[in-house]
Amino acid sequence: MKLKQIRIRNFRSLVDVTLPLEDTTVLLGENNVGKTAVLDAIKFFLANESRLSGVVHEVHEYDVHLPDETAAPRASEGFTLDATFAESSAGEWPAAVSQGLSGVIQEDPITGIGTVQLRLNCRYTEARRAYMTKTEFLASSGQPLDRNAEDQVSALQRYVPAFYLSALRDAEDAFSGRSPLWGRILRSLDLPEAERRGAQEQMDRLNEDLMKAEPRIRDIRTTLGKTGDVVATGTGERIDVRALPLKLWELLSRAEVVLRGRGNTAFFPLSRHGQGAQSLSVLFLFEAFCKHALELLYEKESTPLLMLEEPEAHLHPHAARALWAQVEQLPGQKIITTHSPYFAQHVPIRSLRILRKRGACTTVHWLPAVAEEPDVPWSEKLDDYISKSSIYEFRRSVEKPSTGTLVIKRKLEDDEYRQLQKRLAHELSINDGLHARLDALERRAAALLTDHQLRKIEACSRRTRGEIFFARCWLLCEGQSEIAILPRFADMLNISLDANGISLIDYQNDGSPGAFAALARALGIPWFMFCDDDDGGKDHMGNIEKSGFTPGEMAFHTRKLPGIHLEGYLVQFFAPELLEIASVLKPGFTAPLVDVLGECKPDYARLLALKLANADPDRVPAFFREILQRCVEVARA
Amino acid sequence: MREPTAHSPDLFEGLSSVQRSVVEWGQGPLLLLGGPGSGKTEALARRVAHLLLESPSEKFRILVFTYTKRAADAIKDRIEIWAPGRESRLFIGTFHRFAAEVLRLHGSHVGLQPNFRIYASTSDLEGILREALNEVRLQGGEIDEDDARLLPVLHRLRMALIDPSNAPSYVLDVHLRQRIASIYGAYEHCLERANALDIDGVLYHAVRLFQRYPALGKRYRTVYPYWCIDELENANSAQYALLRAMARQGFNDVVAAADPEQSIYAWNGGGPLTIERFIGDFAADIMKLPSSTHVNIDLAFIAKNLLSHVRSKSTPESPTQPVTAGGLGTDASVRVGRLSSEHEEAQVVANDIARRYEAGAGTFAVLARARGLLQLVRDNLDMLQIPSAPAQPRGGFSSAPFAWLSACLELANRRRDLRQLEVLCSAFGEMTGVRLVPDDVIAEAESTHQDFLRKWAEIIVDHEQANLAKRMAEYVLEFLVRKADYTEFVYSARSAFMQLTSSSVWHADTFPGYADDERAWVSQIEPTLGSGAPLEAFLREIRPRPEQEPSGVRLLSIHAAKGMFFDHVYVLGLAEGELPSFVASSLGERRSEIMSEERRICFVAITRALKSLTLTCSQTYGGRARNPSRFLYEMGLPNL
């Protein structure tokens, strides 16, 4: 069974954050936005049985989110984690899971999909003078189930054992006999009795040979043996010297991993290798653990939940890039934090969760797969239409069966939306707010991206090394020439695009402006777009508009270049420089300058950028000055 | 990894070949028929143990329905012998308890909150009905002044699983037919508002839940792939409907045990009919267990004689040993006593028990139809200083401190529970000397925040100086009103109790029953619940459990004794008009089904005995002359 959603409240900067989870989910964001807080909250409650009830000591007063300076953490409601485990389809969970958790599984009575909802709260309790945890399972209505949760929580933890591997891990610890992974693999080894006895005899023989081989050891042994003459030992045995451990399991617990470096002939213990190799080996250790020890220690139906913090740490770019494929094939469900664009660039966009800070609070953004609207009136007329189409889904409310949640899975065509309105005509005429809600739903559906659109955007993220997901503002422009000249203008205005987190994206190369705009909206990234004032530009604007943006939003986000296109606009300001560049690129040209420049895209723009190094800020054309300054404003907000 | 087969070879020890095949029964439906003491329950219990032992690494659970909680405990104990430590894989209990558990978990789909209360007492339900009638009146509906007495009608509708909209067609009275739907609807509505269920509503809602949402039954069948039912003959139609609603899609892994001759619950909708339906619906195989092995031969004789009447045959055979008539001087296995009045009857029985009890002769039970007779015997036993347990053990906490503690918690859970407020006020008065009148608390609460518990504590805190009373009230305000932390409240209150007892402010006998309550709390309540248990679950633990097994001579109604065995059984009141009842006796064989049920009741009574059976009959009851019961004759006993 898998964790489908978590909601964290009042934990550090996470005031109220809801996160849907995939099989592999990547949390991404700048430093200090709350990625680790998300993992810590899950780890705090799910990776340790002792924290599920009673007093907990490791909670720090700063772990509780405080609305302002004067608020007292001890008086607050404490912090809360809601974890939802759910089947993807009815019957997904093995029978053993249904049986083992029968006391808390809730069931959608219509679809038969099973869910388990767990609520954990940790707050200061005056009477105990300590932080205490309380665990509850919830009914599908959201009320706590009236039962003692503890036995079912430990059952749940057996089916979903949680593990945490951190960036700051140390292979020496991870591979010690006490480690939760390596140590447990070793302890779970079960040698057949005959082999065990044989190995023990060999060990004893080897020990004896070693002791005899070197005369000084023999001597020491005899000398120490006198102790036994003075102090009577319980069994009458004399004192001995052992080079090898006495027992086989002790020998096994010292088993360690050795690695031969490239170009090296000798093996070294792992701890003598570089940190990158150590990090990687710990990751593969987890895989080995799942394969060999998980079923023995937990259940054969268990799905491990791995929290992986900055797996890219200490890895060079290529290794960081290659890591995604390795991580993705790890068993179980994974939640990963990263701020490596190298790592992020291969992550499917639907798996990304972008964390951002608004004031003191963290917000999370992701690309929705469907658009939903609850409380839509149900009628047979509506049902007749939507049940025949795969675009829609209607989930009837159990509590109020005359309504339900309308789900739209892709952008609606105009006639499809008209159909939908027609089927709801009667309800629209009597239900005041429904019209606006339906329009908003249609716009949300329009912003849904198709897999084809996503693939193109993913190509862009690969080319830009994933940095666009860390940006605080996107500036969408048509092509390479704009990309070449804009950084120069920023430079002249003394604006650092990097420091402000502004990413320039040439949308024509990598997809469509509408797809980028929809993605920016979903991920909460402020954006602007400009294009040529020609037929092509008109198409691009139309493309954005169709992604569900209102005229007001269009006016805010988009601009048309005065002067038809880039060349036409630039010649108004930099005629002498451009003339010179044109004669270098096309010596003896005869056609009009603007046309020649158009043929020399994007080289002329690169050369112009070079020429304008150290130029006066006043020379930046007004259009670009305005759009760059607005980018800076939103990025800093 | 498979556990080494801890397969106890003893699992089959002492079993007949039929019992063995029951123990080894795998999948598929089976009906096991057998008389009293034939070992049906034993076979069922070992079959469950067998399933558990055969599947050590599996997680599936086994569902065992019994007719009483006591029967559930008995079967639990037997399984524990053969397959110890596997209780987590079992549900053993009544249909009612199972249905309540289903509703706590999934009741939100039929509009119930998980922490609903079950109203069983007539006074609670009458309150709800009054509220419902009021609601109907306010909405302009028609109400008759007799409608306050409609509870039995609602009870019958519930038992027949009829919902409000269908109710009119089940009501004969033409005038009531027009009102019943709105009254019944309002009754449901008022229950919902109180977050409560009437006791009959538990099965009603559970059946509807499974009928409406088949997906739920599917999940339950996955969790419980094997079902067992003991005493199927007692299952009424609503209970049977639950079974059918859960067992859709051809599910038939059900093993039931039944004895049609012991069916004494026909009045409750149970009976031989349920057994027939079971055979038909589940296409069950049938196995028959030969009759009892451990019952004394004379006992077997008279039971057989009576049984031949149950089966509507006749001509009783005579027991091998002469049966004593008149006094109870001898120690024959079957004795019949004829006394002059019920007072003499009770006295003679008590004396006889005293004589044998002191000789350590085994376990004793006194059975009778009428409670009054049992009480007479109890009074006599008390005079002879023979310990006895009444038919209905007293529940709850008897000492003032614990009565106060539990009333506080009840009120914290239901802030306007009038009865608990009364308990709270009187127990607190007894404990501290500070007496508040419930009506004053209610009046003040109504004018402010309507919270009885809070108002009660506020009044005490405002009016008292620093003393025990004030401190206790402060605990209430601090932990139950402001913080809703009942664990801390219990902890603080009990610390205070302990301090008072140890500092000898309270003597051991200051509050009668204090030591017992204290022991019950520490040994039974606290260990059963973890620290995180919700208040509602905690309250369920501290509420009285009427079915705890008491010691001493048991005084039981015949219905309550079903399924139990005792060395020495006394059945009183074997006279026409008592057993058989007055109605059955006067209708005689004209209404043979009524007489048959009476006969089965008598059969149940006499088959409780392992070593000796004493039957008594007085010439008068309540001053009225009565003839000896016809069943004495049918058993082949001498005509008195």
PDB file of C-alpha atoms in Angstrom, chain B residues 397 402 494 513-527:
ATOM      1  CA  PHE B 397     -19.335   1.551  40.616  1.00  0.00           C
ATOM      2  CA  PHE B 402     -15.622   6.118  41.572  1.00  0.00           C
ATOM      3  CA  ARG B 494      -7.125   9.133  41.362  1.00  0.00           C
ATOM      4  CA  GLY B 513     -17.210  -0.782  47.882  1.00  0.00           C
ATOM      5  CA  TYR B 514     -14.271   1.583  47.420  1.00  0.00           C
ATOM      6  CA  ALA B 515     -11.644  -1.159  47.595  1.00  0.00           C
ATOM      7  CA  ASP B 516     -13.525  -3.297  45.044  1.00  0.00           C
ATOM      8  CA  ASP B 517     -13.953  -0.383  42.668  1.00  0.00           C
ATOM      9  CA  GLU B 518     -10.312   0.497  43.008  1.00  0.00           C
ATOM     10  CA  ARG B 519      -9.299  -3.073  42.233  1.00  0.00           C
ATOM     11  CA  ALA B 520     -11.661  -3.271  39.265  1.00  0.00           C
ATOM     12  CA  TRP B 521     -10.275  -0.033  37.911  1.00  0.00           C
ATOM     13  CA  VAL B 522      -6.644  -1.024  38.213  1.00  0.00           C
ATOM     14  CA  SER B 523      -6.917  -4.635  37.116  1.00  0.00           C
ATOM     15  CA  GLN B 524      -9.631  -4.521  34.488  1.00  0.00           C
ATOM     16  CA  ILE B 525      -9.982  -1.104  33.011  1.00  0.00           C
ATOM     17  CA  GLU B 526      -6.582   0.468  32.786  1.00  0.00           C
ATOM     18  CA  PRO B 527      -4.691  -2.465  31.250  1.00  0.00           C
TER      19      PRO B 527
END
